[in-house]
Each structure stands twice: as C-alpha cells, then as structure tokens.
Amino acid sequence: MSKVPFTTKEKLEEIIKEIPTPFHIYDEKGIRETARKLYDAFSWNKGFREYFAVKATPNPYLMEILKEEGCGFDCSSYTELMLSDKVGAKQHDIMFSSNATPDEDFKLAYKLGAIINLDDFTHIDVLDKLTGIPETICCRYNPGGEFKTSEKGNVMDTPKDAKYGMTHEQIIEAYKILKEKGAKHFGMHAFLASNTLTNEYYPVLAGILFRTAVEIKEKTGVQLSFINLSGGVGVPYKPDQPANDIKVIGEGVRKAYEEILVPAGMGDVAIFTELGRYMLAPNGALVAKAIREKHIYKEYIGLDACAANLMRPAIYGAYHHITVMGKENQPCDHKYDITGGLCENCDKFAVDRMLPKIDIGDIIYIHDTGAHGFSMGYNYNGKLRSAEVLLKEDGSFKLIRRAETPKDYFATFDFSDKYSFSK
C-alpha cells in the first residue's frame, strides 16, 4: 500500500504564495467522508454518537465541520469546554472526561450541561459538594489486568498500569451511590488501548463493557443509558500497515451487543465513541520546506519545521511517512535524517529514511499529522507555532489559524512597560 498526499504540489505552491511554510493543512472532504463512514458503520444503533476528542485537533473550523456531520465533542479541560461552547455545542453535545480535575473545570462542565464522566470514585463527593450530582452521569471503568485480543501488537499499555478509571468494585459501588444521590441516567466509559490496528479491538472492549453493564444492572438496579467505547481505533502511519475497516468493527460491536445486552433486556443502550486520531490524523499533514543540507557522518536535510510543530517523532520515535512533493515517482535511493532546528538531537522527523534526492526548496509533506500534530506544539527555543490551513471541498483554501508572531510569544510577560516587542 502506498501513501498518497490528499493535495498536489501545484496546490501547495499556490497556498505557499499566501501562507509561508511550515503549516498544517486539513482536508475537508476527507474529514466529512470519515465521519460518514463511522456513522454508517454504527447505524444499527439508534442512539449512536461520535464525540470527537477535542484534544486531538482543537480548531473551531474543524469542529464545526464535525458538528455538521452529527458529532459531539469530548473535552478534557476548561478551555476545551469553552471551545466546544463557542462552536455551538449544547449540553449533552459535550462529554467531559478528565482526570485530577480542577474544581473550576467541574463547575464549567456542570454549568454547560455537559455529560460529566467521573474518572475516580472520590470524584463523586467532590462533584456533589461543588455542584451537586446531575441527573445524567457517567463513570470511567478500568478493569485492571492486561487487555489482549487474538491479534498481536495492538496494546500500548496494560489497564492495571493506567491512571484512568475506577476498579470493578469501585464502579459497582459508584452507581449505587450516584443513584441514591438522585442521578437518573447513567453511562459507562473505558479506554484500554491506543492506536490499535485490528478490527477486534472495539468488539472485544465492547464485550467487556457489555458484560459489566449487565452485572451493574443485576447488582444495583441501574440500567445504563449509554456505553462509551472511547478511542483507540488507530490509523496506519506506515505504508505497509493494514488499515482498520470501520464497517467490520461496527458489525463486531453489533454482534456483541445482540449476544450480551439484548438478552438482558438492554437493547436500547446507546453506543458512543470518542475518536480523535481516526477522525483527523489521515486528513491532516504538515507542510514544510527543505532549507538546509548537511554532509557529515550522515546526510541531513533540515526543514523550516521542527518538533515544536510535530513532536510525536521526537518523544515517541513515532513514524510519519514523508513525501517529497513532485518527486513521488522518483527512486528512493538517498538515505537521510530529516531534522528540525531545535537544540535537541531528538528533533528528527525521520532517521535513515530512504527518499528521493532532496534539493533545497523542495516541499516536504509529512503525512498523518491531523491529530496530535499542531495540538501538541510548544515554544521551546522560542519557536513559534505554525499556521493551520483548511483545504475546502471546492478546492479553495482558508487560513483557519494564523502563525504565531514574536509579539504573541512575548505577550504574557508582565513587564510590557519596560520592554516592547512590536513585531
């Protein structure tokens, strides 16, 4: 399988005339198609809803597109709640899933009418004292142990090592207490693995949650209104990796639903997801230019982008495919380290990558940065966050976030009377 950019060299050259590199670019057509495929895969469930994980790509223009496609928003912080509110998400359009949650975050989530997903048993008393328990409430479940499917290579962490969620005993007790405190509608949420490349992950997770839901009903009398499978459905960052089939995944969840929930009289439970990476990663790219070359013990190509624009390769050693625009059909007969300009040796987008010969000025397209790309940016070395561009369905483009300027960087200093940075 080859990886093909969702735009052309000619279009990027047109954009670059107005918006200098580096910038993240997003494909509206691809975003809409992904959302529609997801909803089709779960159309068997009357209450199905996707709650896009805002942390993956917190841009209101992209959120508006997803909102138009029927998505709600999963938030994990005060500012993400504010952003969801600004794009018109109302009450149960918002899911609030947080941990070590500050008081003010809980208060705002309650004020907005968001569905609050309690990460810990102790949060019941915290929320009750701050705002009272809302009529609709959710609890995050951590079954402990290890999570495995029959396929290999799809588990990032074992649940027992994760900081998230309640134990089995705690979540049973939690529903009893929440019911006593006046809650009327209940949900359950769990996240057990990251970026899985297997169609089994969601169905196996669903089986665990569905059986737990039946047990909760039997032991507490609480019948869940919704079960949130969270995220974890991954994307193939490497060309030789298989892509998930969302239709097959949805059918696997349906089978578990009909085998476990329906016989227990729970055939009206809504299924929720909160996919960030799956929804946006392949529909975004980081566009940069080759600006320097270096010939020492290895061959280096330096970009005008760096880890401050895309930190996943630097902190995880994550693979992102690279296309040299206009040279897609040339032989990959040159070995390069593709680097940024940070004062850190880990600031490399690729190590020993075979690519076509790269010349200064070439446009470098780094694939699959639509999620956890711009959002993880930072200002180390005084680097400024890049622009974001939307490639619209009609072929036009729109600047949806301008690049930072030095003035932005210095704006939070508290001595503007002494120092002035006007540029």
mmCIF file of C-alpha atoms in Angstrom, residues 147-382:
data_model
loop_
_atom_site.group_PDB
_atom_site.id
_atom_site.type_symbol
_atom_site.label_atom_id
_atom_site.label_comp_id
_atom_site.label_asym_id
_atom_site.label_seq_id
_atom_site.Cartn_x
_atom_site.Cartn_y
_atom_site.Cartn_z
ATOM 1 C CA PHE A 147 -6.002 -6.253 27.700
ATOM 2 C CA LYS A 148 -5.411 -8.549 24.748
ATOM 3 C CA THR A 149 -7.085 -9.653 21.566
ATOM 4 C CA SER A 150 -6.064 -12.594 19.428
ATOM 5 C CA GLU A 151 -4.054 -10.294 17.179
ATOM 6 C CA LYS A 152 -0.605 -9.051 18.148
ATOM 7 C CA GLY A 153 0.831 -5.606 18.516
ATOM 8 C CA ASN A 154 -2.244 -3.593 19.369
ATOM 9 C CA VAL A 155 -1.870 -2.789 23.081
ATOM 10 C CA MET A 156 0.001 0.294 24.229
ATOM 11 C CA ASP A 157 -0.429 -0.187 27.981
ATOM 12 C CA THR A 158 -1.995 -2.699 30.282
ATOM 13 C CA PRO A 159 -5.049 -1.259 32.072
ATOM 14 C CA LYS A 160 -3.592 -2.054 35.502
ATOM 15 C CA ASP A 161 -0.780 0.414 34.799
ATOM 16 C CA ALA A 162 -3.048 3.219 33.583
ATOM 17 C CA LYS A 163 -4.000 6.118 35.854
ATOM 18 C CA TYR A 164 -7.529 6.269 34.471
ATOM 19 C CA GLY A 165 -10.832 4.933 35.730
ATOM 20 C CA MET A 166 -12.368 3.018 38.638
ATOM 21 C CA THR A 167 -11.831 -0.580 39.651
ATOM 22 C CA HIS A 168 -14.564 -3.156 39.196
ATOM 23 C CA GLU A 169 -15.616 -2.969 42.837
ATOM 24 C CA GLN A 170 -15.499 0.828 42.874
ATOM 25 C CA ILE A 171 -17.665 1.292 39.801
ATOM 26 C CA ILE A 172 -20.388 -1.010 41.160
ATOM 27 C CA GLU A 173 -20.442 0.984 44.396
ATOM 28 C CA ALA A 174 -20.298 4.260 42.474
ATOM 29 C CA TYR A 175 -23.543 3.565 40.635
ATOM 30 C CA LYS A 176 -25.279 2.682 43.904
ATOM 31 C CA ILE A 177 -24.204 5.982 45.477
ATOM 32 C CA LEU A 178 -24.985 8.084 42.400
ATOM 33 C CA LYS A 179 -28.457 6.556 42.224
ATOM 34 C CA GLU A 180 -29.023 7.394 45.901
ATOM 35 C CA LYS A 181 -27.883 10.971 45.226
ATOM 36 C CA GLY A 182 -30.560 11.455 42.581
ATOM 37 C CA ALA A 183 -28.923 10.566 39.275
ATOM 38 C CA LYS A 184 -31.435 9.147 36.808
ATOM 39 C CA HIS A 185 -29.479 8.425 33.630
ATOM 40 C CA PHE A 186 -26.169 6.582 33.651
ATOM 41 C CA GLY A 187 -23.318 5.849 31.304
ATOM 42 C CA MET A 188 -20.054 3.914 31.354
ATOM 43 C CA HIS A 189 -16.794 4.718 29.572
ATOM 44 C CA ALA A 190 -13.464 2.938 29.135
ATOM 45 C CA PHE A 191 -10.253 3.364 27.178
ATOM 46 C CA LEU A 192 -7.919 0.368 27.204
ATOM 47 C CA ALA A 193 -5.564 0.627 24.224
ATOM 48 C CA SER A 194 -4.168 3.251 21.865
ATOM 49 C CA ASN A 195 -3.854 3.344 18.074
ATOM 50 C CA THR A 196 -4.915 -0.264 17.560
ATOM 51 C CA LEU A 197 -4.616 -1.672 14.058
ATOM 52 C CA THR A 198 -7.029 -4.529 14.480
ATOM 53 C CA ASN A 199 -10.717 -4.840 13.776
ATOM 54 C CA GLU A 200 -11.024 -6.817 17.016
ATOM 55 C CA TYR A 201 -10.305 -4.033 19.500
ATOM 56 C CA TYR A 202 -13.698 -2.364 19.721
ATOM 57 C CA PRO A 203 -15.700 -5.633 19.667
ATOM 58 C CA VAL A 204 -13.554 -7.166 22.436
ATOM 59 C CA LEU A 205 -13.729 -3.977 24.520
ATOM 60 C CA ALA A 206 -17.482 -3.814 23.900
ATOM 61 C CA GLY A 207 -17.852 -7.358 25.184
ATOM 62 C CA ILE A 208 -16.090 -6.439 28.425
ATOM 63 C CA LEU A 209 -18.227 -3.349 28.935
ATOM 64 C CA PHE A 210 -21.489 -5.021 27.939
ATOM 65 C CA ARG A 211 -20.975 -7.869 30.414
ATOM 66 C CA THR A 212 -20.089 -5.335 33.108
ATOM 67 C CA ALA A 213 -23.243 -3.361 32.280
ATOM 68 C CA VAL A 214 -25.385 -6.479 32.772
ATOM 69 C CA GLU A 215 -23.689 -7.095 36.122
ATOM 70 C CA ILE A 216 -24.276 -3.474 37.159
ATOM 71 C CA LYS A 217 -27.978 -3.842 36.391
ATOM 72 C CA GLU A 218 -28.204 -7.067 38.398
ATOM 73 C CA LYS A 219 -26.315 -5.724 41.429
ATOM 74 C CA THR A 220 -27.505 -2.116 41.594
ATOM 75 C CA GLY A 221 -30.706 -1.865 39.584
ATOM 76 C CA VAL A 222 -29.031 0.763 37.416
ATOM 77 C CA GLN A 223 -29.656 0.280 33.709
ATOM 78 C CA LEU A 224 -27.116 2.155 31.631
ATOM 79 C CA SER A 225 -28.428 4.564 29.024
ATOM 80 C CA PHE A 226 -25.170 4.669 27.062
ATOM 81 C CA ILE A 227 -21.801 2.959 26.829
ATOM 82 C CA ASN A 228 -18.846 4.969 25.506
ATOM 83 C CA LEU A 229 -16.183 2.870 23.779
ATOM 84 C CA SER A 230 -13.880 5.902 23.803
ATOM 85 C CA GLY A 231 -10.989 5.999 21.312
ATOM 86 C CA GLY A 232 -8.196 3.624 20.394
ATOM 87 C CA VAL A 233 -9.165 2.799 16.807
ATOM 88 C CA GLY A 234 -5.943 3.617 15.043
ATOM 89 C CA VAL A 235 -4.576 4.598 11.659
ATOM 90 C CA PRO A 236 -1.753 3.058 9.603
ATOM 91 C CA TYR A 237 1.135 5.501 9.851
ATOM 92 C CA LYS A 238 3.371 3.206 7.796
ATOM 93 C CA PRO A 239 2.579 2.298 4.181
ATOM 94 C CA ASP A 240 2.833 -1.437 4.870
ATOM 95 C CA GLN A 241 0.409 -1.401 7.816
ATOM 96 C CA PRO A 242 -3.168 -2.597 7.298
ATOM 97 C CA ALA A 243 -5.952 -0.069 7.762
ATOM 98 C CA ASN A 244 -8.856 -0.752 10.085
ATOM 99 C CA ASP A 245 -12.211 -1.479 8.444
ATOM 100 C CA ILE A 246 -14.729 0.596 10.387
ATOM 101 C CA LYS A 247 -17.636 -1.305 8.834
ATOM 102 C CA VAL A 248 -16.242 -4.607 10.127
ATOM 103 C CA ILE A 249 -15.584 -3.006 13.525
ATOM 104 C CA GLY A 250 -19.148 -1.717 13.765
ATOM 105 C CA GLU A 251 -20.513 -5.135 12.845
ATOM 106 C CA GLY A 252 -18.351 -6.772 15.513
ATOM 107 C CA VAL A 253 -19.744 -4.412 18.156
ATOM 108 C CA ARG A 254 -23.292 -5.110 16.911
ATOM 109 C CA LYS A 255 -22.759 -8.852 17.306
ATOM 110 C CA ALA A 256 -21.537 -8.448 20.908
ATOM 111 C CA TYR A 257 -24.460 -6.083 21.603
ATOM 112 C CA GLU A 258 -27.019 -8.620 20.404
ATOM 113 C CA GLU A 259 -25.346 -11.525 22.196
ATOM 114 C CA ILE A 260 -24.931 -9.794 25.578
ATOM 115 C CA LEU A 261 -27.154 -6.737 26.025
ATOM 116 C CA VAL A 262 -30.292 -7.684 24.107
ATOM 117 C CA PRO A 263 -30.958 -10.922 26.048
ATOM 118 C CA ALA A 264 -30.537 -8.936 29.291
ATOM 119 C CA GLY A 265 -33.310 -6.556 28.285
ATOM 120 C CA MET A 266 -30.820 -3.779 27.488
ATOM 121 C CA GLY A 267 -31.429 -3.402 23.774
ATOM 122 C CA ASP A 268 -31.934 0.356 23.979
ATOM 123 C CA VAL A 269 -28.429 1.250 25.226
ATOM 124 C CA ALA A 270 -26.804 3.918 23.029
ATOM 125 C CA ILE A 271 -23.234 3.424 21.836
ATOM 126 C CA PHE A 272 -20.852 6.377 21.900
ATOM 127 C CA THR A 273 -17.308 6.732 20.544
ATOM 128 C CA GLU A 274 -14.738 9.477 21.009
ATOM 129 C CA LEU A 275 -12.292 9.144 18.166
ATOM 130 C CA GLY A 276 -9.641 11.787 17.550
ATOM 131 C CA ARG A 277 -6.823 10.090 15.694
ATOM 132 C CA TYR A 278 -9.131 8.003 13.487
ATOM 133 C CA MET A 279 -11.209 11.028 12.525
ATOM 134 C CA LEU A 280 -8.434 13.512 11.788
ATOM 135 C CA ALA A 281 -4.920 12.049 11.557
ATOM 136 C CA PRO A 282 -5.004 10.923 7.890
ATOM 137 C CA ASN A 283 -6.899 14.082 6.972
ATOM 138 C CA GLY A 284 -4.077 16.380 8.000
ATOM 139 C CA ALA A 285 -0.448 16.924 7.026
ATOM 140 C CA LEU A 286 2.488 19.112 7.999
ATOM 141 C CA VAL A 287 3.864 21.019 5.017
ATOM 142 C CA ALA A 288 7.437 22.289 5.245
ATOM 143 C CA LYS A 289 10.369 23.207 3.030
ATOM 144 C CA ALA A 290 13.887 21.845 2.857
ATOM 145 C CA ILE A 291 16.065 24.823 3.797
ATOM 146 C CA ARG A 292 19.453 23.307 4.696
ATOM 147 C CA GLU A 293 21.576 20.247 3.939
ATOM 148 C CA LYS A 294 24.465 18.866 5.926
ATOM 149 C CA HIS A 295 27.070 16.258 4.996
ATOM 150 C CA ILE A 296 28.983 14.837 7.975
ATOM 151 C CA TYR A 297 28.832 11.292 9.320
ATOM 152 C CA LYS A 298 25.308 11.109 7.930
ATOM 153 C CA GLU A 299 23.286 13.001 5.362
ATOM 154 C CA TYR A 300 20.916 15.539 6.885
ATOM 155 C CA ILE A 301 18.126 17.623 5.423
ATOM 156 C CA GLY A 302 16.984 20.498 7.643
ATOM 157 C CA LEU A 303 13.402 21.745 7.419
ATOM 158 C CA ASP A 304 11.800 25.033 8.372
ATOM 159 C CA ALA A 305 9.570 22.926 10.666
ATOM 160 C CA CYS A 306 10.742 21.247 13.843
ATOM 161 C CA ALA A 307 9.498 19.150 16.748
ATOM 162 C CA ALA A 308 7.677 22.229 18.052
ATOM 163 C CA ASN A 309 5.352 21.743 15.062
ATOM 164 C CA LEU A 310 5.149 17.934 15.328
ATOM 165 C CA MET A 311 6.593 16.395 18.452
ATOM 166 C CA ARG A 312 5.469 12.742 18.075
ATOM 167 C CA PRO A 313 8.662 11.565 16.322
ATOM 168 C CA ALA A 314 10.851 13.304 18.905
ATOM 169 C CA ILE A 315 9.106 11.998 22.035
ATOM 170 C CA TYR A 316 7.787 8.625 20.856
ATOM 171 C CA GLY A 317 10.058 7.770 17.967
ATOM 172 C CA ALA A 318 6.761 7.748 16.052
ATOM 173 C CA TYR A 319 6.860 7.090 12.316
ATOM 174 C CA HIS A 320 5.344 9.644 9.953
ATOM 175 C CA HIS A 321 5.565 8.964 6.249
ATOM 176 C CA ILE A 322 7.235 11.636 4.120
ATOM 177 C CA THR A 323 6.559 12.599 0.525
ATOM 178 C CA VAL A 324 8.853 14.922 -1.415
ATOM 179 C CA MET A 325 6.265 16.732 -3.497
ATOM 180 C CA GLY A 326 6.814 16.426 -7.236
ATOM 181 C CA LYS A 327 9.206 13.522 -6.782
ATOM 182 C CA GLU A 328 6.637 10.832 -5.946
ATOM 183 C CA ASN A 329 7.741 8.642 -8.855
ATOM 184 C CA GLN A 330 11.485 9.082 -8.428
ATOM 185 C CA PRO A 331 13.534 6.273 -6.854
ATOM 186 C CA CYS A 332 14.060 6.405 -3.083
ATOM 187 C CA ASP A 333 17.816 5.966 -3.375
ATOM 188 C CA HIS A 334 19.079 8.535 -0.861
ATOM 189 C CA LYS A 335 19.281 7.929 2.885
ATOM 190 C CA TYR A 336 18.553 10.962 5.063
ATOM 191 C CA ASP A 337 17.861 12.083 8.582
ATOM 192 C CA ILE A 338 15.126 14.737 8.232
ATOM 193 C CA THR A 339 15.578 17.258 11.019
ATOM 194 C CA GLY A 340 14.306 20.446 12.546
ATOM 195 C CA GLY A 341 16.356 23.236 14.067
ATOM 196 C CA LEU A 342 15.804 22.691 17.810
ATOM 197 C CA CYS A 343 18.797 22.377 20.116
ATOM 198 C CA GLU A 344 17.863 18.750 20.802
ATOM 199 C CA ASN A 345 19.256 15.733 18.949
ATOM 200 C CA CYS A 346 15.832 14.055 19.043
ATOM 201 C CA ASP A 347 14.425 16.790 16.778
ATOM 202 C CA LYS A 348 14.186 14.445 13.798
ATOM 203 C CA PHE A 349 11.136 13.685 11.687
ATOM 204 C CA ALA A 350 12.850 10.649 10.188
ATOM 205 C CA VAL A 351 16.060 8.711 10.761
ATOM 206 C CA ASP A 352 17.835 6.774 7.982
ATOM 207 C CA ARG A 353 14.815 7.271 5.731
ATOM 208 C CA MET A 354 15.158 6.287 2.082
ATOM 209 C CA LEU A 355 13.789 9.127 -0.051
ATOM 210 C CA PRO A 356 14.314 10.677 -3.473
ATOM 211 C CA LYS A 357 17.159 13.170 -3.741
ATOM 212 C CA ILE A 358 16.049 16.276 -1.855
ATOM 213 C CA ASP A 359 17.038 19.708 -3.092
ATOM 214 C CA ILE A 360 16.876 22.958 -1.161
ATOM 215 C CA GLY A 361 13.418 24.462 -1.618
ATOM 216 C CA ASP A 362 11.639 21.142 -2.088
ATOM 217 C CA ILE A 363 8.218 20.928 -0.471
ATOM 218 C CA ILE A 364 8.148 18.216 2.178
ATOM 219 C CA TYR A 365 4.749 16.690 3.013
ATOM 220 C CA ILE A 366 4.628 14.846 6.352
ATOM 221 C CA HIS A 367 1.606 12.560 6.453
ATOM 222 C CA ASP A 368 -0.978 11.815 9.148
ATOM 223 C CA THR A 369 -0.479 14.872 11.360
ATOM 224 C CA GLY A 370 -4.167 15.819 11.537
ATOM 225 C CA ALA A 371 -4.432 14.567 15.125
ATOM 226 C CA HIS A 372 -1.897 15.174 17.902
ATOM 227 C CA GLY A 373 0.096 17.320 15.494
ATOM 228 C CA PHE A 374 -0.487 21.041 15.918
ATOM 229 C CA SER A 375 -2.223 20.416 19.253
ATOM 230 C CA MET A 376 0.991 19.155 20.861
ATOM 231 C CA GLY A 377 3.011 22.150 19.693
ATOM 232 C CA TYR A 378 5.101 24.261 22.032
ATOM 233 C CA ASN A 379 7.517 27.202 22.171
ATOM 234 C CA TYR A 380 10.829 25.639 23.183
ATOM 235 C CA ASN A 381 13.828 27.549 21.777
ATOM 236 C CA GLY A 382 11.393 30.391 21.189
#
